[in-house]
Coordinates of C-alpha atoms in Angstrom, one line a residue:
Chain A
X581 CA 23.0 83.0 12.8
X582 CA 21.9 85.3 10.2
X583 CA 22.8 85.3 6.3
X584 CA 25.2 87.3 6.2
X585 CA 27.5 84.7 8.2
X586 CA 26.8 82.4 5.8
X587 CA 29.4 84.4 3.9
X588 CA 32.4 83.6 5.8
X589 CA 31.8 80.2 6.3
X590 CA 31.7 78.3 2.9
X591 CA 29.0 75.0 3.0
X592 CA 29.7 71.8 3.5
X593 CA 29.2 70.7 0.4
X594 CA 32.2 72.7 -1.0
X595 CA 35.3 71.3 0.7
X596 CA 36.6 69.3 -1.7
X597 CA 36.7 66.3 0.2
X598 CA 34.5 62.8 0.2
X599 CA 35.3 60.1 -2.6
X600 CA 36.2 60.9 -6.3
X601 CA 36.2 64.6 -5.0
X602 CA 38.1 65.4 -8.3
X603 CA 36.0 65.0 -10.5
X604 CA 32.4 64.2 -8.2
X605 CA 32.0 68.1 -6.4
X606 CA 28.8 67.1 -4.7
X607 CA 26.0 64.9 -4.6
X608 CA 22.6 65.8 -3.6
X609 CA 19.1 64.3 -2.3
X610 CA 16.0 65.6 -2.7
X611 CA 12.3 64.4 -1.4
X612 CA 9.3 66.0 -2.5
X613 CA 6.7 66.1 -0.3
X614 CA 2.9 67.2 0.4
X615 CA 0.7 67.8 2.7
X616 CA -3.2 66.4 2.8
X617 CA -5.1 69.5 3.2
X618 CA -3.9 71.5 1.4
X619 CA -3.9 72.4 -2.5
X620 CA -0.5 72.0 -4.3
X621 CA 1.8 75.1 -4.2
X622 CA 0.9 76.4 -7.9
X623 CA -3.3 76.3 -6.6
X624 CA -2.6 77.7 -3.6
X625 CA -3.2 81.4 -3.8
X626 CA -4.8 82.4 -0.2
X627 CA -2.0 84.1 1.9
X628 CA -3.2 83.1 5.2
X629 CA -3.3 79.5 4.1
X630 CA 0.4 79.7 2.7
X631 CA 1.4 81.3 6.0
X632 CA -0.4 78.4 7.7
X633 CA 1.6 75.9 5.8
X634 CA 4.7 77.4 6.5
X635 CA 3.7 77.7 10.2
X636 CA 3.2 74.1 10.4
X637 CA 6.6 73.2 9.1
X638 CA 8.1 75.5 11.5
X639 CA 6.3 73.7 14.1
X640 CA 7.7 70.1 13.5
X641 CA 10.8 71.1 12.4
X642 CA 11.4 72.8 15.8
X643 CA 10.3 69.4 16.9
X644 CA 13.2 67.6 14.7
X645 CA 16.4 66.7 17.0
X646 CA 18.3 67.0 13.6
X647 CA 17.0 69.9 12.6
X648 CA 18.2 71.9 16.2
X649 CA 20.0 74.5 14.6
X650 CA 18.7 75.9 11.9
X651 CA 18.3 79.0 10.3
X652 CA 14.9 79.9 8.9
X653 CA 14.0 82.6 6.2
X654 CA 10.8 84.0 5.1
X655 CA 12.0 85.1 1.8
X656 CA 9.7 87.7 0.7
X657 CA 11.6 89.4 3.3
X658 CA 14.5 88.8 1.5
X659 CA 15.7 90.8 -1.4
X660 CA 16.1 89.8 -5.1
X661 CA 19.8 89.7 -4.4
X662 CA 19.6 87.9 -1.1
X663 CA 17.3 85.4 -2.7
X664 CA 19.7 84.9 -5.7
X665 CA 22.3 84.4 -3.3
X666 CA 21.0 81.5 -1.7
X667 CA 20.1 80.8 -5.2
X668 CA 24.3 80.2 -5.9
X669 CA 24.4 78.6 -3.0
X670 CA 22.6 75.6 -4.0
X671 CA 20.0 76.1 -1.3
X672 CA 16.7 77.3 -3.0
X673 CA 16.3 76.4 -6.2
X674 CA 15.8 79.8 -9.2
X675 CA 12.0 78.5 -8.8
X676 CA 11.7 79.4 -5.5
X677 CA 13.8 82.3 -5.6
X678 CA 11.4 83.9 -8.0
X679 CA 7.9 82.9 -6.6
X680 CA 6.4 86.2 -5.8
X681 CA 4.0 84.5 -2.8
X682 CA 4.6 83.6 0.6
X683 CA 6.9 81.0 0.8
X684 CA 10.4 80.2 2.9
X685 CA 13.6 78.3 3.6
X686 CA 15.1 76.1 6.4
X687 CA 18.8 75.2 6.4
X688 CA 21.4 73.7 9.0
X689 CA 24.3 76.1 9.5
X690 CA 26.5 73.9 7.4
X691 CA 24.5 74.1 4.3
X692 CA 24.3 70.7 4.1
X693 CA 20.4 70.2 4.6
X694 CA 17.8 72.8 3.3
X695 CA 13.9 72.6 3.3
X696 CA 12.5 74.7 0.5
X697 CA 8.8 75.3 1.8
X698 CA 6.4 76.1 -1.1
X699 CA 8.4 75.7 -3.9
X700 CA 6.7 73.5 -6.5
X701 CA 5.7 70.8 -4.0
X702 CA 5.1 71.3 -0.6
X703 CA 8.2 70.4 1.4
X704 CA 11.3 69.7 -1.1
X705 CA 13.9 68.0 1.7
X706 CA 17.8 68.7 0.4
X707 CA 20.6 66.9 1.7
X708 CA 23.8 67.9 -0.2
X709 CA 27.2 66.9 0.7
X710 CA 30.8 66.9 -0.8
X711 CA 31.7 64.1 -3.1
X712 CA 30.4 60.8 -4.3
X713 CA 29.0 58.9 -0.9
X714 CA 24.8 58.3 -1.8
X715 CA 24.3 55.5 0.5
X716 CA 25.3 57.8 3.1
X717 CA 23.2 60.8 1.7
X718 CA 20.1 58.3 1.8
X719 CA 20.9 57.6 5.3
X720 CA 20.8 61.1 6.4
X721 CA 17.4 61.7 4.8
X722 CA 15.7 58.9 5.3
X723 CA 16.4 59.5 8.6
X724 CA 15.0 63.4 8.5
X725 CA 12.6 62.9 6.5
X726 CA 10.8 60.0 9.1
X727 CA 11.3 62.4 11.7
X728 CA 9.7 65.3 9.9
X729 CA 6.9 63.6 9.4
X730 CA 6.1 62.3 12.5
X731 CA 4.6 65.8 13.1
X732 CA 3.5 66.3 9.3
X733 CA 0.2 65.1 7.3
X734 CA 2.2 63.9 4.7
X735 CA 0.1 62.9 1.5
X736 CA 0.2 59.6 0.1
X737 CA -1.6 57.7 -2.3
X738 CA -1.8 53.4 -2.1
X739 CA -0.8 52.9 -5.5
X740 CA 1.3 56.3 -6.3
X741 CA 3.1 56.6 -3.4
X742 CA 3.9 60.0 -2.2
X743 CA 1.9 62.4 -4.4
X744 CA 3.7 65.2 -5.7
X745 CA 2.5 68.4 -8.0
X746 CA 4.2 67.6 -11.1
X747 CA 3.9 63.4 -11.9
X748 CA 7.2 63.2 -13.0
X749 CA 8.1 63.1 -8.9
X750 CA 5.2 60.6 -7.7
X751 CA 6.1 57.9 -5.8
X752 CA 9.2 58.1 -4.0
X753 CA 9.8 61.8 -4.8
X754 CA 13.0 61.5 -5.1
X755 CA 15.7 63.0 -7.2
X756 CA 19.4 62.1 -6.6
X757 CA 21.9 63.6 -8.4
X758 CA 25.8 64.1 -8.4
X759 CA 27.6 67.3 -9.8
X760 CA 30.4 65.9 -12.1
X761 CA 33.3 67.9 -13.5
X762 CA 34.1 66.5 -17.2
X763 CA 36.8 69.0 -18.9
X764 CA 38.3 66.1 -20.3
X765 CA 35.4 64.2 -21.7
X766 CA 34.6 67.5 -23.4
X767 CA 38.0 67.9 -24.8
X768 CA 37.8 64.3 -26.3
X769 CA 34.3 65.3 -28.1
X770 CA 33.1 62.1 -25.8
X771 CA 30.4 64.1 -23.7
X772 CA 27.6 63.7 -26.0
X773 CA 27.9 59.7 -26.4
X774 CA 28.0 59.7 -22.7
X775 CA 24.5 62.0 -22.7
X776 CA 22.6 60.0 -25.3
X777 CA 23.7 56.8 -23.5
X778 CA 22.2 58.6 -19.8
X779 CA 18.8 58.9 -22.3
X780 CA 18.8 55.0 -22.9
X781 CA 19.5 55.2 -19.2
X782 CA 16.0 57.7 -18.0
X783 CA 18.8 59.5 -16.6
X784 CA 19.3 63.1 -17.4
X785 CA 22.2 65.8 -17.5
X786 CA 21.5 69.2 -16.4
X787 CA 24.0 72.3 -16.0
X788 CA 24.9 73.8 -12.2
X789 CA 21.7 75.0 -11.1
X790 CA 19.6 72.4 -12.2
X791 CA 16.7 72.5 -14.3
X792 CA 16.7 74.6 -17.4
X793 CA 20.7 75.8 -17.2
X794 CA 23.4 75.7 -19.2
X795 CA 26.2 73.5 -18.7
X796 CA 29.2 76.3 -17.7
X797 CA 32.3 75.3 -16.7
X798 CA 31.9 71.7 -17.8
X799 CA 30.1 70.9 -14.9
X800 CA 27.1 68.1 -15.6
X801 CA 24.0 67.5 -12.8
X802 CA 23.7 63.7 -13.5
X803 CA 20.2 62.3 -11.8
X804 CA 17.8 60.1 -12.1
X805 CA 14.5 60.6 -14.4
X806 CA 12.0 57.6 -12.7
X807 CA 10.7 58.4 -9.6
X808 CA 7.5 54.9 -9.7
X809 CA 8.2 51.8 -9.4
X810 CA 11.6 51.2 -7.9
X811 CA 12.3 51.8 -4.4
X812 CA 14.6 54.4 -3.3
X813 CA 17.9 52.0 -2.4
X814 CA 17.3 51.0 -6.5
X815 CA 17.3 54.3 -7.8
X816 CA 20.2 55.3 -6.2
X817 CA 21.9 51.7 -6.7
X818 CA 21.4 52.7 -10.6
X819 CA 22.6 56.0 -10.6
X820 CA 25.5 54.9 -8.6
X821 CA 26.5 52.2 -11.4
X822 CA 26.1 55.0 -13.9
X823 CA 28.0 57.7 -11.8
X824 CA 31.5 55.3 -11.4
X825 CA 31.3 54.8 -15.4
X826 CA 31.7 58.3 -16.2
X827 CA 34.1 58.9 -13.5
X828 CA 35.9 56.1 -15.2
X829 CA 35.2 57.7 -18.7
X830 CA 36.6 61.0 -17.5
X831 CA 39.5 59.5 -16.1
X832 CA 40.7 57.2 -19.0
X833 CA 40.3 60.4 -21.1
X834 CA 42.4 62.8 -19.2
X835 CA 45.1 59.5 -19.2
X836 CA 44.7 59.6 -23.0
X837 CA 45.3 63.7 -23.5
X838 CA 48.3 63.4 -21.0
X839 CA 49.8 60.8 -22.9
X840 CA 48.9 61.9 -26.5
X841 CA 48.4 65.7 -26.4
X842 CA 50.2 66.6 -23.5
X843 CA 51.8 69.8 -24.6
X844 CA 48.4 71.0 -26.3
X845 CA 46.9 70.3 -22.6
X846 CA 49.2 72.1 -21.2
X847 CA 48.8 75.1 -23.7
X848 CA 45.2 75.2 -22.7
X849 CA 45.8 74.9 -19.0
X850 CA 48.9 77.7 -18.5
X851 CA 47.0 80.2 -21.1
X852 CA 43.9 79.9 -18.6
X853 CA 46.3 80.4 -15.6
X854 CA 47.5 83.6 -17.5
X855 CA 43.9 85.1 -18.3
X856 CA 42.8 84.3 -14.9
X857 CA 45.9 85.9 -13.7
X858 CA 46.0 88.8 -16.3
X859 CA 42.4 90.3 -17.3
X860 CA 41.2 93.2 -16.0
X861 CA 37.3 92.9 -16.9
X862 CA 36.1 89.2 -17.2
X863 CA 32.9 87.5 -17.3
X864 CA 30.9 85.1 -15.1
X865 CA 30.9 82.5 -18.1
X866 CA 34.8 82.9 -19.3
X867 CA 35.7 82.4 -15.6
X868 CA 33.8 79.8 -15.5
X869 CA 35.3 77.6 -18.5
X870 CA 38.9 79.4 -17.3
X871 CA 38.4 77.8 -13.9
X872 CA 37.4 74.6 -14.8
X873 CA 40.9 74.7 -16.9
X874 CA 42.6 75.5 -13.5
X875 CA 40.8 72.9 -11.9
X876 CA 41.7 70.3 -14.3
X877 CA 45.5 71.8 -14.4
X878 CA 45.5 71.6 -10.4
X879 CA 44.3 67.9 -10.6
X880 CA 46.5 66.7 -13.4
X881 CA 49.3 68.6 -11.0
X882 CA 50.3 70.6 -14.0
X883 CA 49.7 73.8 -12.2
X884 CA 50.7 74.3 -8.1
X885 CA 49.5 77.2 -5.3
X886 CA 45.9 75.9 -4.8
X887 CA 44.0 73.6 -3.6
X888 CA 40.3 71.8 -3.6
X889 CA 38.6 73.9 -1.2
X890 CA 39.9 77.1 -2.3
X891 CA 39.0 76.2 -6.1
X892 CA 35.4 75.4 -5.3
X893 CA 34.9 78.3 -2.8
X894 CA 36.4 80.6 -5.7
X895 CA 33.7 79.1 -8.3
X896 CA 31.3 80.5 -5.9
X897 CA 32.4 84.0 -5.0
X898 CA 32.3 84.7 -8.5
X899 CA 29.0 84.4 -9.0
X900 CA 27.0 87.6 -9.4
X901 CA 24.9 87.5 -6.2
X902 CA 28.3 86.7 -4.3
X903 CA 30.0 89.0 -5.9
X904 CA 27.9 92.2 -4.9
X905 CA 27.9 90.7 -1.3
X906 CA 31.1 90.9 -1.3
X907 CA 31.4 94.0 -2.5
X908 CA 28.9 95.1 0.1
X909 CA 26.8 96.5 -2.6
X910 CA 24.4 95.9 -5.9
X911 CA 26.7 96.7 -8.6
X912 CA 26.2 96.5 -12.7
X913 CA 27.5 94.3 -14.8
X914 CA 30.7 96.3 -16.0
X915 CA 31.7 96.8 -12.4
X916 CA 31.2 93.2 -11.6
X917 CA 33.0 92.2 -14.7
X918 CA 35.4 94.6 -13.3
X919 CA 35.5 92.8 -9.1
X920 CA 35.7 89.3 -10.9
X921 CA 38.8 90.4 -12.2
X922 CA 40.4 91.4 -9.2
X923 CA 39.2 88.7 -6.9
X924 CA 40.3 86.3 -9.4
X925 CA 44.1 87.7 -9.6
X926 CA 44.1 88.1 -6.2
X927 CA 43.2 84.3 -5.0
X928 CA 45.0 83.1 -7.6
X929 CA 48.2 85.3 -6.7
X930 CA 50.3 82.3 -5.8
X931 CA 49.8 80.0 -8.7
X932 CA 52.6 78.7 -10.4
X933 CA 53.1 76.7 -13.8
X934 CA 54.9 73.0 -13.3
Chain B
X1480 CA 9.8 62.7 -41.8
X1481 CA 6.5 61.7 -40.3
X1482 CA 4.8 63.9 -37.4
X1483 CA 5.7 62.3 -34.5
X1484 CA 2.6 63.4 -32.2
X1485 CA 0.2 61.7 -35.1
X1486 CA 2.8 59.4 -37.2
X1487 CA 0.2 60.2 -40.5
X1488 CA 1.2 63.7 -41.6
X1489 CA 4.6 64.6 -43.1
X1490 CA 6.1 66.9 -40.8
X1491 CA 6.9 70.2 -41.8
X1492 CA 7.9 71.7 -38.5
X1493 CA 11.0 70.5 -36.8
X1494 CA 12.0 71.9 -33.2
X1495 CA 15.4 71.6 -31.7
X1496 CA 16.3 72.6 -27.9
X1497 CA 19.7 72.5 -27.2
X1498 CA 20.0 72.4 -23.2
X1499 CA 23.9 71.3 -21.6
X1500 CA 25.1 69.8 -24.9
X1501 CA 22.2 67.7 -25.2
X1502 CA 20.2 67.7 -28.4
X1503 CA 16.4 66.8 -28.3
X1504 CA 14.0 67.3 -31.6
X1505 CA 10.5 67.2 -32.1
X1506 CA 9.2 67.2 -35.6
X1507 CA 5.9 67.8 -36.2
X1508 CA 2.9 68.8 -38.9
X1509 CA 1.6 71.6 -39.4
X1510 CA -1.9 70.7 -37.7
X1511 CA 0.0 69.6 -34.6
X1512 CA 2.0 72.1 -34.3
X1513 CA -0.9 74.2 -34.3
X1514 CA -2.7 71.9 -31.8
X1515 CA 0.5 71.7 -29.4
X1516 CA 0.9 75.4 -29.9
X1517 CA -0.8 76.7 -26.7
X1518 CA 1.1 74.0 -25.0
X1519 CA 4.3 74.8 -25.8
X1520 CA 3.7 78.5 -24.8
X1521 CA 3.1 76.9 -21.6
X1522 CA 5.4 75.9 -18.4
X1523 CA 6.6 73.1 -20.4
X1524 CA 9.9 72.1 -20.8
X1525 CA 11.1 69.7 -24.0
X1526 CA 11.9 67.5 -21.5
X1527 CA 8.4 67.3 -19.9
X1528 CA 6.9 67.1 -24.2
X1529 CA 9.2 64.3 -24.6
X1530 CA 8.7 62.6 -21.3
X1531 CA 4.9 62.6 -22.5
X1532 CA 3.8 65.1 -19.9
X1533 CA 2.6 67.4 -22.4
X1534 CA 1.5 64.8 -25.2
X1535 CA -1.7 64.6 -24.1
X1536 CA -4.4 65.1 -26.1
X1537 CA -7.7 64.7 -25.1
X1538 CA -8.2 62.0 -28.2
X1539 CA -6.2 59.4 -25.3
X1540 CA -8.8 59.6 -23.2
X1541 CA -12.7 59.5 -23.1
X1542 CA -14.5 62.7 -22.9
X1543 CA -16.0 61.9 -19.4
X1544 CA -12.4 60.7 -18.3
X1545 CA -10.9 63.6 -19.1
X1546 CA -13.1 66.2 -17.9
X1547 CA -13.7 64.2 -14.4
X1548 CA -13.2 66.9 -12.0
X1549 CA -11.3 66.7 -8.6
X1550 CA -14.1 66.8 -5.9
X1551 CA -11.5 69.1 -3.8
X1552 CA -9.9 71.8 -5.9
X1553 CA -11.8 71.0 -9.4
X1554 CA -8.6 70.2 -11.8
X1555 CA -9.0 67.9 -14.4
X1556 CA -6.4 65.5 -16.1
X1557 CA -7.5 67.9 -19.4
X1558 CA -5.9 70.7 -16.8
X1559 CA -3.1 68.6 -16.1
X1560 CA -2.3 69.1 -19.8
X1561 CA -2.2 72.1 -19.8
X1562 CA -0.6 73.3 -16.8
X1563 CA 1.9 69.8 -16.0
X1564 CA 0.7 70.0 -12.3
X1565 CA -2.3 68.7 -10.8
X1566 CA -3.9 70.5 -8.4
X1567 CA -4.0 68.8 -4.9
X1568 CA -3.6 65.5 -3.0
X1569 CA -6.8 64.5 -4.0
X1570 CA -6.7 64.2 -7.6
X1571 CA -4.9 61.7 -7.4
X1572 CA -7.4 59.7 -5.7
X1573 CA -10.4 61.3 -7.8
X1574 CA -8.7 61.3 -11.5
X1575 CA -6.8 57.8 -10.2
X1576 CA -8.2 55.6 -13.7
X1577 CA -7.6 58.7 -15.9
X1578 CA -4.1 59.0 -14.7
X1579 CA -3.1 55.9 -14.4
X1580 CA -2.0 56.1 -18.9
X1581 CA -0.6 59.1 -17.8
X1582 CA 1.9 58.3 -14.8
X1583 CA 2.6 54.9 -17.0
X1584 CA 3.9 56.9 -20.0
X1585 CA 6.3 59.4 -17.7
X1586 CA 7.5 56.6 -15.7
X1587 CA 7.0 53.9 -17.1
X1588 CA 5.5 51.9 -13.9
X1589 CA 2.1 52.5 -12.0
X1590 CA 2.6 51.0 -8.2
X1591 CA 5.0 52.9 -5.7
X1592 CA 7.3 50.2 -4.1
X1593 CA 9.4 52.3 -1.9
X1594 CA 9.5 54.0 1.6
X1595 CA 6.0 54.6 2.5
X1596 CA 5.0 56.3 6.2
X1597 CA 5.1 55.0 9.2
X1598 CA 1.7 56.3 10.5
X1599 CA 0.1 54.6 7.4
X1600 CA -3.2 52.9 7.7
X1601 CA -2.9 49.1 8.8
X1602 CA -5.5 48.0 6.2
X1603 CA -2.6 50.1 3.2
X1604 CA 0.0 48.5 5.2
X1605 CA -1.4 44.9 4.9
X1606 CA -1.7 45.5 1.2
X1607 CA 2.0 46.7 1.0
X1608 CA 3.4 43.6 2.6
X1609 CA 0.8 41.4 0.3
X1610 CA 2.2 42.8 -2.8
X1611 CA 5.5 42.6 -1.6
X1612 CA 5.4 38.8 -0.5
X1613 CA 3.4 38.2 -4.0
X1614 CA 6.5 39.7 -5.7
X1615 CA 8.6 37.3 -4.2
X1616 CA 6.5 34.3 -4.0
X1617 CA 7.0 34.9 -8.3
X1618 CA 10.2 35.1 -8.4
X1619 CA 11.0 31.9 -6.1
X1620 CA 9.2 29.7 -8.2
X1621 CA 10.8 31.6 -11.7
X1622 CA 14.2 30.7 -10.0
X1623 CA 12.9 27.0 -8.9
X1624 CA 13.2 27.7 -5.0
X1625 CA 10.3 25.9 -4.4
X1626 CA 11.0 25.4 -0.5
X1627 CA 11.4 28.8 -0.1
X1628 CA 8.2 29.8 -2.3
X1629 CA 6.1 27.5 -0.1
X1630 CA 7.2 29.7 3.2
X1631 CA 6.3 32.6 1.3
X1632 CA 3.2 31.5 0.7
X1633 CA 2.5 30.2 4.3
X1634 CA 3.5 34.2 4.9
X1635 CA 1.0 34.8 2.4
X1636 CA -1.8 32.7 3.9
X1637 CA -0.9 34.2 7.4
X1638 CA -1.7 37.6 6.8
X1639 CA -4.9 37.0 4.4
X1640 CA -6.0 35.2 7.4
X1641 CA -5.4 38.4 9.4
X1642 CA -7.1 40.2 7.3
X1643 CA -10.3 38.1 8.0
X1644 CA -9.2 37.9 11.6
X1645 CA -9.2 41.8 11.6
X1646 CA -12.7 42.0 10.2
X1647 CA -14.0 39.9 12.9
X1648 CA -13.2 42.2 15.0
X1649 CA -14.7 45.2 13.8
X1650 CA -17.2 46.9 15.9
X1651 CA -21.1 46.8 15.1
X1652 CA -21.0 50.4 13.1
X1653 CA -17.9 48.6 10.8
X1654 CA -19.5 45.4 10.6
X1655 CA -20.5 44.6 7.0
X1656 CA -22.9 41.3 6.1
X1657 CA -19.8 39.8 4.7
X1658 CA -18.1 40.0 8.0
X1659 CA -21.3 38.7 10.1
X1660 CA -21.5 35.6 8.1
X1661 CA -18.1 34.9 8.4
X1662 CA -18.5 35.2 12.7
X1663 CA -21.6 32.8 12.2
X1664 CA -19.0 30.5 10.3
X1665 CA -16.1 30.3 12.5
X1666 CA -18.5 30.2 15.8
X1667 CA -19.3 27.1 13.8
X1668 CA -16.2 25.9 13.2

């Protein structure tokens, strides 16, 4: 399977289905792991060593039952576009997309696992799936990750656990993290109680990519900060306590604007459905906030003609890199401005106001 | 507002990142700033200066601790300052005392408790399941469960005694004095 399938085939992660789907999109897992041997990705400058690393990785992951078919990509072989591609895809983080040394990617045909090899540690192991189901996520890796290493040096320390580059991952190397859709807790001015109180919490918010992005669309990357001195069930335990709040929170306040401000909701909601419906040029970021309207307006069943899947799979072909895939070529940003616009109207063709 | 890196000089410098609606400020003096400078030209976040990643100044630590070098790639935790990555498995082993204030600030615990690897080292594994029967051992008799307590530390007993057991056996190049007396004791015995 090469990448360009992965284009008609949207991952896993995107159908809209899974527990609290509305307002949960996906949750992720991540280990970070490193090998003894070796110096940590940011030392390690020697190409043939790098290549050796990677080699080794291919070697026990060929070895891994659950790993049996995978797709593998040495991405200095792919280009800036490709790499940003994968990039929207949630399978390699920006990181990794811009390292200009050897390094390389491993994922299952459904999207739902990816290795990242050589990004800041090591091995980062991804498990991402749709919805709000951790235990189940844990299971998965766990499970991968023992395998994995039964044909891996993996490095570990008595007292610090699994070490990592960076010691904000020692330990368990773990980040989990859910992708949460909060239009109406940002509607209600609630968002930035519920972000100090994550603080309190040593949890953190991030924006759709992760690390260092902005928050479009009102989407919010809720994970955990510790990664010492709590085992892995605990850390997701907490998160998991956390996680059902919010969805609560968001849930009470989309009650209280459809009781209170129904018609202003509304308002919002139909004028998105026209811009969406009507522009000719538009933006990555208004399509973004635009869509997230829709979302909220297909959810609260104010709006009809779409569904989960197609929503989410739509947030993702409007992204740049998906965009000019689509397209079958680079294009700049006028023209893309110009494709949004058109693949916008026409997936959104048969929307209809309630 | 005083500095918050030293807590003595009024600040006069006040930093704001604004990253997915979420507000974090760092105020700090002029000296600071000035020290923290290079730092914050560096691949930093605010989130790693806050965590206390990047608050380290070599004033924490003794000199010598400090500039201990890895005996595998050469980083120091005076690197790790600077850069926010250490630079191989090893350091953690080599710069383990220096680190230790480190990894405590960031995550507020020292001692892994969670999945470790199977192929691990009976002798780490041992001292896993010690710690973890310790744990509980503590926290029977804090919740007045004294018969279970005392099975814990039966457990407890078993597997010190193991680890003497274990040392018995050791061949002739393992065999330390400690061990050899302890044979001459239980051939006694």
């Amino acid at each position: 399977m090469e990448l360009n399938d992965l284009m008609n085939a949207p991952g896993e992660w995107l159908k809209g289905i899974g527990p609290e789907h509305d307002i949960v999109i996906s949750t992720r897992i991540r280990l970070a792991r490193n090998f003894s041997g070796f110096h940590f990705s940011n030392l390690l400058e020697d190409d043939e060593m790098r290549k050796s690393l990677i080699n080794m990785v291919s070697e026990a992951v060929d070895k891994t039952p659950m790993m049996k078919e995978r797709i593998f990509l040495d991405n200095l072989k792919l280009s800036p576009l490709d790499n940003e591609f994968l990039v929207e895809r949630h399978l390699i983080s920006r990181d990794h997309a811009r390292e200009k040394r050897q390094r390389a990617v491993c994922f299952t045909p459904s999207e739902a696992v990816s290795l990242m090899i050589l990004e800041e540690d090591h091995l980062r192991i991804q498990m991402l799936q749709s919805g709000f189901n951790l235990v189940e996520a844990w299971r998965i890796i766990d499970l991968l990750d023992s395998e994995l290493e039964k044909n891996l040096p993996f490095a570990f320390h008595p007292q610090f656990g699994y070490v990592t580059a960076c010691p904000t991952n020692v330990g368990t190397g773990i980040r989990v993290s859910s992708m949460l859709h909060l239009p109406a807790l940002v509607m209600v001015k609630q968002l930035n109680k519920v972000l100090q109180a994550l603080q309190k919490l040593n949890l953190a918010a991030r924006g759709m990519y992760g690390e260092g992005t902005q928050a479009m669309g009102n989407f919010f990357q809720i994970s955990n900060q510790i990664t010492l001195g709590q085992d892995e069930a605990d850390i997701i335990d907490g998160l998991e306590r956390v996680i059902k709040q919010i969805i609560e929170h968001e849930r009470e306040a989309r009650r209280a604007l459809v009781q209170k401000k129904r018609l202003r909701l509304e308002d919002q909601i139909w004028r998105a459905i026209g811009i969406l419906k009507g522009a000719r040029i538009i933006s990555s970021g208004e399509t973004m906030s635009l869509l997230s309207m829709a979302r909220l307006g297909m959810d609260l069943e104010m709006i009809r003609g779409i569904n989960t899947p197609k929503l989410n799979e739509l947030f993702l072909l409007v992204q740049p890199a998906h965009l000019q895939k689509t397209s079958g070529r680079s294009l700049i940003t006028r023209d893309r401005d110009v494709r949004r616009a058109e693949l916008v109207r026409d997936r959104l063709k048969s929307v209809e106001l309630v | 507002m005083n500095c918050n890196v030293c807590g003595k000089t009024e600040a006069s410098i006040h930093l704001t990142e604004i990253v997915n609606n979420n507000m974090a400020e760092v105020h700090l003096c002029e000296r600071c700033a000035q020290e923290k400078g290079s730092e914050l030209g560096h691949q930093f976040s605010f989130s790693d200066l806050l965590a206390g990643l990047a608050d380290f100044s070599p004033l924490m630590l003794s000199q010598a601790e400090a500039g201990q070098k890895c005996s595998s790639c050469g980083k120091s935790v005076a690197d790790l300052g600077k850069s926010g990555r250490l630079g191989c498995p090893d350091c953690y082993k080599d710069l383990q005392k220096a680190l230790l204030p480190l990894i405590k600030r960031v995550q507020r615990a020292t001692q892994h408790v969670g999945k470790k690897p199977a192929a691990m080292a009976p002798k780490m594994k041992r001292q896993f399941a010690l710690r973890d029967l310790q744990d509980k051992l503590r926290k029977y008799i804090q919740d007045e469960k004294y018969e279970e307590a005392a099975a814990v530390r039966d457990e407890i007993k078993k597997l010190e005694m193991g680890k003497l057991r274990a040392q018995d056996k050791k061949p002739e190049s393992g065999g330390s004095e400690k061990s050899s007396k302890e044979r001459t004791k239980d051939g006694i015995e």
